[in-house]
Every structure is written in C-alpha cells, then in structure tokens.
PDB file of C-alpha atoms in Angstrom:
ATOM      1  CA  MET A 137      77.352 108.363  87.189  1.00 47.00           C
ATOM      2  CA  THR A 138      76.008 104.857  86.169  1.00 47.00           C
ATOM      3  CA  VAL A 139      73.741 102.922  88.473  1.00 44.00           C
ATOM      4  CA  ALA A 140      76.890 100.444  88.799  1.00 50.00           C
ATOM      5  CA  ALA A 141      78.971 103.029  89.925  1.00 51.00           C
ATOM      6  CA  ALA A 142      76.423 104.309  92.271  1.00 60.00           C
ATOM      7  CA  ARG A 143      76.622 100.841  93.871  1.00 85.00           C
ATOM      8  CA  VAL A 144      80.533 100.751  94.292  1.00 92.00           C
ATOM      9  CA  ASP A 145      81.590 101.574  98.000  1.00 94.00           C
ATOM     10  CA  PRO A 146      85.176 103.385  97.551  1.00 92.00           C
ATOM     11  CA  THR A 147      86.146 101.987 101.190  1.00 93.00           C
ATOM     12  CA  ARG A 148      85.640  98.555 100.070  1.00 95.00           C
ATOM     13  CA  CYS A 149      88.158  96.567  97.763  1.00 95.00           C
ATOM     14  CA  PRO A 150      86.081  95.706  94.653  1.00 95.00           C
ATOM     15  CA  ILE A 151      87.878  92.076  94.541  1.00 95.00           C
ATOM     16  CA  CYS A 152      87.121  90.887  98.263  1.00 94.00           C
ATOM     17  CA  GLY A 153      84.576  93.553  99.471  1.00 95.00           C
ATOM     18  CA  GLY A 154      86.947  93.890 102.584  1.00 95.00           C
ATOM     19  CA  ALA A 155      88.090  97.303 103.929  1.00 94.00           C
ATOM     20  CA  ASN A 156      90.624  98.714 101.410  1.00 92.00           C
ATOM     21  CA  GLY A 157      92.115 101.367 103.894  1.00 89.00           C
ATOM     22  CA  CYS A 158      92.393 104.184 101.367  1.00 90.00           C
ATOM     23  CA  ALA A 159      93.731 107.166 102.853  1.00 92.00           C
ATOM     24  CA  MET A 160      92.269 109.509 100.152  1.00 90.00           C
ATOM     25  CA  GLU A 161      88.791 108.215 100.638  1.00 91.00           C
ATOM     26  CA  ARG A 162      89.231 108.710 104.339  1.00 91.00           C
ATOM     27  CA  GLU A 163      90.338 112.503 103.661  1.00 93.00           C
ATOM     28  CA  ARG A 164      87.468 112.820 101.446  1.00 92.00           C
ATOM     29  CA  GLN A 165      85.003 111.601 104.468  1.00 91.00           C
ATOM     30  CA  THR A 166      86.507 113.289 107.041  1.00 93.00           C
ATOM     31  CA  GLY A 167      87.954 116.604 105.357  1.00 95.00           C
ATOM     32  CA  ARG A 168      91.358 115.757 107.647  1.00 95.00           C
ATOM     33  CA  ALA A 169      94.492 115.429 105.849  1.00 95.00           C
ATOM     34  CA  GLN A 170      95.983 112.106 105.735  1.00 93.00           C
ATOM     35  CA  PRO A 171      99.279 110.593 105.057  1.00 92.00           C
ATOM     36  CA  PRO A 172     100.008 109.353 101.665  1.00 90.00           C
ATOM     37  CA  CYS A 173      97.966 106.138 100.826  1.00 86.00           C
ATOM     38  CA  TRP A 174      99.730 102.817 100.906  1.00 83.00           C
ATOM     39  CA  CYS A 175      98.672 102.269  97.493  1.00 83.00           C
ATOM     40  CA  THR A 176     100.601 105.167  96.100  1.00 84.00           C
ATOM     41  CA  GLN A 177     103.684 103.030  96.613  1.00 84.00           C
ATOM     42  CA  ALA A 178     102.510  99.680  95.390  1.00 84.00           C
ATOM     43  CA  GLN A 179     102.716  97.945  92.196  1.00 85.00           C
ATOM     44  CA  PHE A 180      99.327  96.379  90.974  1.00 87.00           C
ATOM     45  CA  GLY A 181     100.328  93.448  88.384  1.00 88.00           C
ATOM     46  CA  ALA A 182      97.711  93.099  85.382  1.00 90.00           C
ATOM     47  CA  GLU A 183      96.706  89.868  86.865  1.00 90.00           C
ATOM     48  CA  VAL A 184      95.323  91.710  89.993  1.00 92.00           C
ATOM     49  CA  LEU A 185      93.659  94.810  87.843  1.00 92.00           C
ATOM     50  CA  ASP A 186      92.050  92.135  85.661  1.00 93.00           C
ATOM     51  CA  ARG A 187      90.002  90.629  88.596  1.00 94.00           C
ATOM     52  CA  VAL A 188      88.429  94.325  89.355  1.00 95.00           C
ATOM     53  CA  PRO A 189      84.824  94.225  87.958  1.00 94.00           C
ATOM     54  CA  ALA A 190      84.519  96.476  84.825  1.00 93.00           C
ATOM     55  CA  GLY A 191      81.992  98.645  86.635  1.00 93.00           C
ATOM     56  CA  ALA A 192      84.117  99.180  89.933  1.00 93.00           C
ATOM     57  CA  ARG A 193      87.238 100.117  87.728  1.00 92.00           C
ATOM     58  CA  GLY A 194      88.873 103.543  88.900  1.00 90.00           C
ATOM     59  CA  LEU A 195      85.996 103.985  91.411  1.00 92.00           C
ATOM     60  CA  ALA A 196      87.327 101.830  94.473  1.00 91.00           C
ATOM     61  CA  CYS A 197      90.961 101.083  95.566  1.00 91.00           C
ATOM     62  CA  ILE A 198      92.097  97.314  95.777  1.00 94.00           C
ATOM     63  CA  CYS A 199      93.034  96.347  99.402  1.00 93.00           C
ATOM     64  CA  ALA A 200      96.716  95.307 100.203  1.00 90.00           C
ATOM     65  CA  ARG A 201      95.851  91.629 100.755  1.00 91.00           C
ATOM     66  CA  CYS A 202      94.088  91.486  97.004  1.00 92.00           C
ATOM     67  CA  ALA A 203      97.257  93.491  95.764  1.00 89.00           C
ATOM     68  CA  GLY A 204      99.449  91.012  97.279  1.00 85.00           C
ATOM     69  CA  ALA A 205     101.161  94.387  99.005  1.00 54.00           C
ATOM     70  CA  THR A 206     102.024  95.320 102.544  1.00 43.00           C
ATOM     71  CA  PRO A 207     100.049  98.438 103.655  1.00 45.00           C
ATOM     72  CA  LEU A 208     102.321 101.394 104.996  1.00 42.00           C
ATOM     73  CA  SER A 209     101.076 102.516 108.365  1.00 42.00           C
ATOM     74  CA  THR A 210      98.036 105.047 107.920  1.00 43.00           C
ATOM     75  CA  GLY A 211      98.325 106.402 111.342  1.00 42.00           C
TER      76      GLY A 211
END
C-alpha cells in the first residue's frame, strides 16, 4: 500500500470529502450484510471520474452528489 493510499478514507468521497454512503464499505466495517450500494446502479461520466485525484482512484467511492446521481435508500 502506498502512503497516498493509506491516507484515503473509503467512507469519504475523494472529490468533496463528504460521506459517500458506500454500502460495501459499511458491510466491511460492520460485518453485517447490506443492500446493494447505490453506486452499483449509477453511471459515472468521464468528467466526474477525471475529478478523482490519481492517488484515490479505485480506493473510495464518489458520493451521489458529486456523481450527479440520486442515491437509493440504504436502509
């Protein structure tokens, strides 16, 4: 793991720093099954993905607000 990767908080959006509501990360942290994450049904345009810092790509989910998507209920 790189130093940059060690600093990425997988519960925070790498673009704005807000909570990303990632159900997959919530399941990893709690050990409790979660419904599918809202992001599995969202489409992320290249212009959004390009805003993610290189050191955070693939390490933290983009939040619904930055993705321009409406999140599904995470119960």
